[in-house]
PDB file of C-alpha atoms in Angstrom:
ATOM      1  CA  ASP R   1     -19.870  -5.842   3.820  1.00  0.00           C
ATOM      2  CA  THR R   2     -16.332  -4.630   4.534  1.00  0.00           C
ATOM      3  CA  ALA R   3     -13.714  -6.650   2.650  1.00  0.00           C
ATOM      4  CA  VAL R   4     -10.751  -5.976   4.935  1.00  0.00           C
ATOM      5  CA  SER R   5     -11.601  -4.757   8.376  1.00  0.00           C
ATOM      6  CA  GLN R   6      -9.156  -3.832  11.088  1.00  0.00           C
ATOM      7  CA  THR R   7      -9.726  -2.853  14.691  1.00  0.00           C
ATOM      8  CA  PRO R   8      -9.285  -0.585  16.464  1.00  0.00           C
ATOM      9  CA  LYS R   9      -9.349   2.421  14.142  1.00  0.00           C
ATOM     10  CA  TYR R  10      -7.649   4.619  16.718  1.00  0.00           C
ATOM     11  CA  LEU R  11      -5.290   3.660  19.517  1.00  0.00           C
ATOM     12  CA  VAL R  12      -3.772   6.098  22.014  1.00  0.00           C
ATOM     13  CA  THR R  13      -1.458   4.589  24.591  1.00  0.00           C
ATOM     14  CA  GLN R  14       1.515   5.264  26.822  1.00  0.00           C
ATOM     15  CA  MET R  15       5.133   4.327  26.083  1.00  0.00           C
ATOM     16  CA  GLY R  16       6.011   0.889  27.352  1.00  0.00           C
ATOM     17  CA  ASN R  17       2.516  -0.543  26.944  1.00  0.00           C
ATOM     18  CA  ASP R  18       1.604  -3.558  24.822  1.00  0.00           C
ATOM     19  CA  LYS R  19      -1.142  -3.348  22.201  1.00  0.00           C
ATOM     20  CA  SER R  20      -2.736  -5.431  19.497  1.00  0.00           C
ATOM     21  CA  ILE R  21      -4.387  -4.623  16.184  1.00  0.00           C
ATOM     22  CA  LYS R  22      -6.704  -7.183  14.601  1.00  0.00           C
ATOM     23  CA  CYS R  23      -7.404  -7.717  10.902  1.00  0.00           C
ATOM     24  CA  GLU R  24      -9.936  -9.851   9.115  1.00  0.00           C
ATOM     25  CA  GLN R  25     -10.664 -10.317   5.408  1.00  0.00           C
ATOM     26  CA  ASN R  26     -13.769 -11.896   3.968  1.00  0.00           C
ATOM     27  CA  LEU R  27     -12.517 -12.102   0.393  1.00  0.00           C
ATOM     28  CA  GLY R  28     -11.207 -15.642   0.567  1.00  0.00           C
ATOM     29  CA  HIS R  29      -7.691 -14.399  -0.219  1.00  0.00           C
ATOM     30  CA  ASP R  30      -4.568 -16.472   0.451  1.00  0.00           C
ATOM     31  CA  THR R  31      -2.207 -13.631   1.379  1.00  0.00           C
ATOM     32  CA  MET R  32      -2.324 -10.948   4.019  1.00  0.00           C
ATOM     33  CA  TYR R  33       0.012  -8.063   4.826  1.00  0.00           C
ATOM     34  CA  TRP R  34       0.835  -5.432   7.395  1.00  0.00           C
ATOM     35  CA  TYR R  35       2.123  -2.062   6.201  1.00  0.00           C
ATOM     36  CA  LYS R  36       3.223   0.913   8.269  1.00  0.00           C
ATOM     37  CA  GLN R  37       2.586   4.455   7.004  1.00  0.00           C
ATOM     38  CA  ASP R  38       4.609   7.185   8.669  1.00  0.00           C
ATOM     39  CA  SER R  39       3.783  10.873   9.060  1.00  0.00           C
ATOM     40  CA  LYS R  40       5.232  11.600   5.615  1.00  0.00           C
ATOM     41  CA  LYS R  41       2.853   9.030   4.124  1.00  0.00           C
ATOM     42  CA  PHE R  42       5.665   6.588   3.291  1.00  0.00           C
ATOM     43  CA  LEU R  43       4.329   3.037   3.234  1.00  0.00           C
ATOM     44  CA  LYS R  44       6.646   0.263   4.335  1.00  0.00           C
ATOM     45  CA  ILE R  45       5.842  -3.420   4.318  1.00  0.00           C
ATOM     46  CA  MET R  46       6.318  -5.138   7.621  1.00  0.00           C
ATOM     47  CA  PHE R  47       5.025  -8.697   7.298  1.00  0.00           C
ATOM     48  CA  SER R  48       3.234 -10.944   4.864  1.00  0.00           C
ATOM     49  CA  TYR R  49       1.571 -14.296   5.346  1.00  0.00           C
ATOM     50  CA  ASN R  50       0.543 -16.705   2.630  1.00  0.00           C
ATOM     51  CA  ASN R  51      -1.798 -19.490   3.716  1.00  0.00           C
ATOM     52  CA  LYS R  52      -0.842 -18.810   7.371  1.00  0.00           C
ATOM     53  CA  GLU R  53       2.861 -19.095   6.556  1.00  0.00           C
ATOM     54  CA  LEU R  54       5.180 -16.134   7.117  1.00  0.00           C
ATOM     55  CA  ILE R  55       6.742 -15.198   3.783  1.00  0.00           C
ATOM     56  CA  ILE R  56       7.940 -11.619   4.270  1.00  0.00           C
ATOM     57  CA  ASN R  57       9.471 -10.351   7.454  1.00  0.00           C
ATOM     58  CA  GLU R  58      11.161  -7.017   6.918  1.00  0.00           C
ATOM     59  CA  THR R  59      13.643  -5.447   9.280  1.00  0.00           C
ATOM     60  CA  VAL R  60      11.158  -4.866  12.030  1.00  0.00           C
ATOM     61  CA  PRO R  61      12.015  -4.825  15.729  1.00  0.00           C
ATOM     62  CA  ASN R  62      11.111  -8.095  17.383  1.00  0.00           C
ATOM     63  CA  ARG R  63       8.742  -6.130  19.608  1.00  0.00           C
ATOM     64  CA  PHE R  64       6.364  -6.552  16.667  1.00  0.00           C
ATOM     65  CA  SER R  65       4.877 -10.020  16.368  1.00  0.00           C
ATOM     66  CA  PRO R  66       2.326 -11.005  13.768  1.00  0.00           C
ATOM     67  CA  LYS R  67       0.019 -13.926  14.198  1.00  0.00           C
ATOM     68  CA  SER R  68      -2.198 -15.608  11.621  1.00  0.00           C
ATOM     69  CA  PRO R  69      -4.601 -18.045  13.270  1.00  0.00           C
ATOM     70  CA  ASP R  70      -6.198 -18.766   9.898  1.00  0.00           C
ATOM     71  CA  LYS R  71      -6.157 -17.466   6.311  1.00  0.00           C
ATOM     72  CA  ALA R  72      -8.775 -14.842   7.039  1.00  0.00           C
ATOM     73  CA  HIS R  73      -7.073 -13.258  10.044  1.00  0.00           C
ATOM     74  CA  LEU R  74      -3.741 -11.525  10.619  1.00  0.00           C
ATOM     75  CA  ASN R  75      -3.162  -9.781  13.914  1.00  0.00           C
ATOM     76  CA  LEU R  76      -0.305  -7.565  14.988  1.00  0.00           C
ATOM     77  CA  HIS R  77       0.937  -7.418  18.555  1.00  0.00           C
ATOM     78  CA  ILE R  78       3.361  -4.731  19.664  1.00  0.00           C
ATOM     79  CA  ASN R  79       5.289  -4.968  22.923  1.00  0.00           C
ATOM     80  CA  SER R  80       6.942  -2.156  24.859  1.00  0.00           C
ATOM     81  CA  LEU R  81       5.632   0.595  22.621  1.00  0.00           C
ATOM     82  CA  GLU R  82       7.966   3.456  21.717  1.00  0.00           C
ATOM     83  CA  LEU R  83       7.312   6.975  20.475  1.00  0.00           C
ATOM     84  CA  GLY R  84       8.596   6.025  17.025  1.00  0.00           C
ATOM     85  CA  ASP R  85       5.893   3.366  16.709  1.00  0.00           C
ATOM     86  CA  SER R  86       3.329   6.145  16.226  1.00  0.00           C
ATOM     87  CA  ALA R  87       1.983   5.663  12.700  1.00  0.00           C
ATOM     88  CA  VAL R  88      -0.948   4.344  10.751  1.00  0.00           C
ATOM     89  CA  TYR R  89      -0.872   0.567  10.341  1.00  0.00           C
ATOM     90  CA  PHE R  90      -2.632  -0.922   7.352  1.00  0.00           C
ATOM     91  CA  CYS R  91      -3.726  -4.459   6.859  1.00  0.00           C
ATOM     92  CA  ALA R  92      -4.150  -5.691   3.283  1.00  0.00           C
ATOM     93  CA  SER R  93      -4.879  -8.898   1.406  1.00  0.00           C
ATOM     94  CA  SER R  94      -4.336 -10.258  -2.069  1.00  0.00           C
ATOM     95  CA  GLN R  95      -5.780 -13.240  -3.828  1.00  0.00           C
ATOM     96  CA  ARG R  96      -2.448 -14.915  -4.230  1.00  0.00           C
ATOM     97  CA  TRP R  97       1.288 -14.410  -3.775  1.00  0.00           C
ATOM     98  CA  GLY R  98       3.964 -14.849  -6.366  1.00  0.00           C
ATOM     99  CA  PRO R  99       5.118 -13.285  -9.629  1.00  0.00           C
ATOM    100  CA  ASP R 100       1.489 -12.573 -10.517  1.00  0.00           C
ATOM    101  CA  THR R 101       0.638 -10.919  -7.196  1.00  0.00           C
ATOM    102  CA  GLY R 102      -2.277  -8.775  -8.137  1.00  0.00           C
ATOM    103  CA  GLU R 103      -4.084  -5.928  -6.451  1.00  0.00           C
ATOM    104  CA  LEU R 104      -4.026  -5.508  -2.730  1.00  0.00           C
ATOM    105  CA  PHE R 105      -7.199  -4.727  -0.836  1.00  0.00           C
ATOM    106  CA  PHE R 106      -6.542  -2.436   2.123  1.00  0.00           C
ATOM    107  CA  GLY R 107      -8.314  -1.865   5.360  1.00  0.00           C
ATOM    108  CA  GLU R 108      -9.040   1.636   6.563  1.00  0.00           C
ATOM    109  CA  GLY R 109      -6.004   1.769   8.803  1.00  0.00           C
ATOM    110  CA  SER R 110      -5.359   1.843  12.555  1.00  0.00           C
ATOM    111  CA  ARG R 111      -3.834   5.077  13.784  1.00  0.00           C
ATOM    112  CA  LEU R 112      -1.538   4.378  16.705  1.00  0.00           C
ATOM    113  CA  THR R 113      -0.383   7.306  18.877  1.00  0.00           C
ATOM    114  CA  VAL R 114       2.206   6.597  21.551  1.00  0.00           C
ATOM    115  CA  LEU R 115       2.507   9.283  24.242  1.00  0.00           C
TER     116      LEU R 115
ATOM    117  CA  SER O   1      14.322  -0.240   0.822  1.00  0.00           C
ATOM    118  CA  GLN O   2      12.245   1.989  -1.352  1.00  0.00           C
ATOM    119  CA  GLN O   3      11.641   0.933  -4.957  1.00  0.00           C
ATOM    120  CA  GLY O   4       9.403   3.570  -6.543  1.00  0.00           C
ATOM    121  CA  GLU O   5       9.821   7.326  -6.625  1.00  0.00           C
ATOM    122  CA  GLU O   6       6.933   9.464  -7.765  1.00  0.00           C
ATOM    123  CA  ASP O   7       7.297  12.783  -9.400  1.00  0.00           C
ATOM    124  CA  PRO O   8       6.106  15.422  -8.716  1.00  0.00           C
ATOM    125  CA  GLN O   9       5.605  15.204  -4.964  1.00  0.00           C
ATOM    126  CA  ALA O  10       2.620  17.550  -5.252  1.00  0.00           C
ATOM    127  CA  LEU O  11       0.486  18.679  -8.152  1.00  0.00           C
ATOM    128  CA  SER O  12      -2.281  21.292  -8.162  1.00  0.00           C
ATOM    129  CA  ILE O  13      -4.559  21.668 -11.194  1.00  0.00           C
ATOM    130  CA  GLN O  14      -7.991  22.995 -12.142  1.00  0.00           C
ATOM    131  CA  GLU O  15     -10.997  20.787 -12.707  1.00  0.00           C
ATOM    132  CA  GLY O  16     -11.148  19.558 -16.268  1.00  0.00           C
ATOM    133  CA  GLU O  17      -7.353  19.586 -16.764  1.00  0.00           C
ATOM    134  CA  ASN O  18      -5.285  16.466 -17.167  1.00  0.00           C
ATOM    135  CA  ALA O  19      -2.925  15.283 -14.423  1.00  0.00           C
ATOM    136  CA  THR O  20       0.245  13.322 -15.126  1.00  0.00           C
ATOM    137  CA  MET O  21       2.261  11.604 -12.427  1.00  0.00           C
ATOM    138  CA  ASN O  22       5.500   9.730 -12.971  1.00  0.00           C
ATOM    139  CA  CYS O  23       7.102   6.853 -11.177  1.00  0.00           C
ATOM    140  CA  SER O  24      10.643   5.543 -11.436  1.00  0.00           C
ATOM    141  CA  TYR O  25      11.920   2.316  -9.979  1.00  0.00           C
ATOM    142  CA  LYS O  26      15.260   0.618  -9.523  1.00  0.00           C
ATOM    143  CA  THR O  27      15.090  -3.111 -10.135  1.00  0.00           C
ATOM    144  CA  SER O  28      13.338  -5.381 -12.631  1.00  0.00           C
ATOM    145  CA  ILE O  29       9.701  -5.916 -11.843  1.00  0.00           C
ATOM    146  CA  ASN O  30       6.884  -8.434 -12.357  1.00  0.00           C
ATOM    147  CA  ASN O  31       4.194  -5.749 -12.457  1.00  0.00           C
ATOM    148  CA  LEU O  32       3.565  -2.186 -11.467  1.00  0.00           C
ATOM    149  CA  GLN O  33       0.426  -0.953  -9.784  1.00  0.00           C
ATOM    150  CA  TRP O  34      -1.107   2.449  -9.008  1.00  0.00           C
ATOM    151  CA  TYR O  35      -3.146   3.184  -5.918  1.00  0.00           C
ATOM    152  CA  ARG O  36      -5.131   6.153  -4.666  1.00  0.00           C
ATOM    153  CA  GLN O  37      -5.442   7.190  -1.033  1.00  0.00           C
ATOM    154  CA  ASN O  38      -8.002   9.731   0.063  1.00  0.00           C
ATOM    155  CA  SER O  39      -7.135  11.630   3.232  1.00  0.00           C
ATOM    156  CA  GLY O  40      -7.580   9.466   6.298  1.00  0.00           C
ATOM    157  CA  ARG O  41      -8.585   6.390   4.294  1.00  0.00           C
ATOM    158  CA  GLY O  42      -7.047   3.184   3.094  1.00  0.00           C
ATOM    159  CA  LEU O  43      -5.450   2.673  -0.300  1.00  0.00           C
ATOM    160  CA  VAL O  44      -7.562   1.773  -3.284  1.00  0.00           C
ATOM    161  CA  HIS O  45      -6.167  -0.122  -6.263  1.00  0.00           C
ATOM    162  CA  LEU O  46      -6.536   1.719  -9.585  1.00  0.00           C
ATOM    163  CA  ILE O  47      -4.704  -0.238 -12.247  1.00  0.00           C
ATOM    164  CA  LEU O  48      -2.076  -2.924 -12.763  1.00  0.00           C
ATOM    165  CA  ILE O  49       0.319  -3.149 -15.682  1.00  0.00           C
ATOM    166  CA  ARG O  50       2.499  -6.205 -16.311  1.00  0.00           C
ATOM    167  CA  SER O  51       6.174  -5.991 -17.200  1.00  0.00           C
ATOM    168  CA  ASN O  52       5.427  -7.141 -20.784  1.00  0.00           C
ATOM    169  CA  GLU O  53       2.757  -4.486 -21.311  1.00  0.00           C
ATOM    170  CA  ARG O  54       3.397  -0.926 -22.450  1.00  0.00           C
ATOM    171  CA  GLU O  55       0.068   0.827 -21.987  1.00  0.00           C
ATOM    172  CA  LYS O  56      -3.203   0.236 -20.237  1.00  0.00           C
ATOM    173  CA  HIS O  57      -6.445   2.160 -19.969  1.00  0.00           C
ATOM    174  CA  SER O  58      -9.226   2.137 -17.390  1.00  0.00           C
ATOM    175  CA  GLY O  59     -11.923   4.818 -17.713  1.00  0.00           C
ATOM    176  CA  ARG O  60     -10.178   8.198 -17.397  1.00  0.00           C
ATOM    177  CA  LEU O  61      -6.914   6.543 -16.395  1.00  0.00           C
ATOM    178  CA  ARG O  62      -4.050   5.764 -18.738  1.00  0.00           C
ATOM    179  CA  VAL O  63      -0.897   4.059 -17.521  1.00  0.00           C
ATOM    180  CA  THR O  64       2.295   3.587 -19.487  1.00  0.00           C
ATOM    181  CA  LEU O  65       5.297   1.461 -18.623  1.00  0.00           C
ATOM    182  CA  ASP O  66       8.803   1.779 -20.056  1.00  0.00           C
ATOM    183  CA  THR O  67      10.907  -1.067 -18.654  1.00  0.00           C
ATOM    184  CA  SER O  68      14.063   0.147 -20.450  1.00  0.00           C
ATOM    185  CA  LYS O  69      13.841   3.405 -18.500  1.00  0.00           C
ATOM    186  CA  LYS O  70      12.360   1.770 -15.405  1.00  0.00           C
ATOM    187  CA  SER O  71       9.541   4.272 -15.355  1.00  0.00           C
ATOM    188  CA  SER O  72       5.779   4.525 -15.517  1.00  0.00           C
ATOM    189  CA  SER O  73       3.295   7.333 -15.810  1.00  0.00           C
ATOM    190  CA  LEU O  74      -0.309   7.742 -14.716  1.00  0.00           C
ATOM    191  CA  LEU O  75      -2.482  10.116 -16.674  1.00  0.00           C
ATOM    192  CA  ILE O  76      -5.868  11.190 -15.302  1.00  0.00           C
ATOM    193  CA  THR O  77      -7.899  12.936 -17.955  1.00  0.00           C
ATOM    194  CA  ALA O  78     -10.637  15.526 -17.353  1.00  0.00           C
ATOM    195  CA  SER O  79      -9.902  15.654 -13.653  1.00  0.00           C
ATOM    196  CA  ARG O  80     -12.581  16.240 -11.071  1.00  0.00           C
ATOM    197  CA  ALA O  81     -12.461  17.654  -7.539  1.00  0.00           C
ATOM    198  CA  ALA O  82     -13.162  14.107  -6.312  1.00  0.00           C
ATOM    199  CA  ASP O  83      -9.809  12.994  -7.787  1.00  0.00           C
ATOM    200  CA  THR O  84      -8.073  14.980  -5.039  1.00  0.00           C
ATOM    201  CA  ALA O  85      -5.959  12.354  -3.239  1.00  0.00           C
ATOM    202  CA  SER O  86      -2.460  10.914  -2.909  1.00  0.00           C
ATOM    203  CA  TYR O  87      -1.419   8.567  -5.705  1.00  0.00           C
ATOM    204  CA  PHE O  88       1.150   5.845  -5.195  1.00  0.00           C
ATOM    205  CA  CYS O  89       2.959   3.568  -7.567  1.00  0.00           C
ATOM    206  CA  ALA O  90       3.974   0.148  -6.286  1.00  0.00           C
ATOM    207  CA  THR O  91       6.087  -2.577  -7.823  1.00  0.00           C
ATOM    208  CA  VAL O  92       6.097  -6.352  -7.407  1.00  0.00           C
ATOM    209  CA  SER O  93       9.668  -7.515  -7.554  1.00  0.00           C
ATOM    210  CA  GLY O  94      12.313  -9.670  -5.959  1.00  0.00           C
ATOM    211  CA  SER O  95      12.367 -13.335  -5.092  1.00  0.00           C
ATOM    212  CA  ASN O  96       9.757 -12.721  -2.372  1.00  0.00           C
ATOM    213  CA  TYR O  97       7.459 -10.786  -4.759  1.00  0.00           C
ATOM    214  CA  LYS O  98       7.215  -7.927  -2.364  1.00  0.00           C
ATOM    215  CA  LEU O  99       4.907  -5.034  -3.243  1.00  0.00           C
ATOM    216  CA  THR O 100       6.926  -1.923  -2.537  1.00  0.00           C
ATOM    217  CA  PHE O 101       5.416   1.556  -2.597  1.00  0.00           C
ATOM    218  CA  GLY O 102       6.845   4.889  -3.672  1.00  0.00           C
ATOM    219  CA  LYS O 103       6.469   8.118  -1.704  1.00  0.00           C
ATOM    220  CA  GLY O 104       3.373   9.238  -3.526  1.00  0.00           C
ATOM    221  CA  THR O 105       2.109  12.319  -5.346  1.00  0.00           C
ATOM    222  CA  LEU O 106      -0.449  14.552  -3.663  1.00  0.00           C
ATOM    223  CA  LEU O 107      -2.912  15.689  -6.312  1.00  0.00           C
ATOM    224  CA  THR O 108      -5.184  18.629  -5.629  1.00  0.00           C
ATOM    225  CA  VAL O 109      -7.924  19.344  -8.137  1.00  0.00           C
ATOM    226  CA  ASN O 110      -9.425  22.803  -7.612  1.00  0.00           C
ATOM    227  CA  PRO O 111     -13.112  23.281  -8.532  1.00  0.00           C
TER     228      PRO O 111
END
């Protein structure tokens, strides 16, 4: 049983298109995250939700819009895709959020290629 | 902004040798965590050390934390080819308790 699952695993699309990546966790965690990993493997946090409430929103273009319909799901919608959006996007979850934020459980990643 | 910086960027050793990776960070932290990422896979949590702890062990892993120097080290003893992966340190810090990752160390263990 996969703890954090994200779909699709691969996404190849043209510039200007809109795409979505879905994420689900079955761990009963309160907090979910989206991270972006670039070609140099640098991981940057994009968004975080705690109990469906947005708590971290980094300097991300407003073409990126997260949506958390419930605690177990955090989706990422990207409008007007650009070449620079090509990356691997990771969803993650943690049991709680706060000074004692513990380990994050990561999905396997969604590799987005914009042509 | 980036918080952790791992050193070295890449490390190549023989099976059975020990591997040491270092991480430096800039601001005060709540805890520091180490993760492993195999090629093409997601990150896997290895160990967490709190700001009031100095050393922690888990199997072949030993982590130290020196808050006065804002640095941590990860030691993998008796390495195996299966330990080949990228290793990242990450810190929980700031008023929003963000988990910020360093650039990672690529460890190659040759059989």
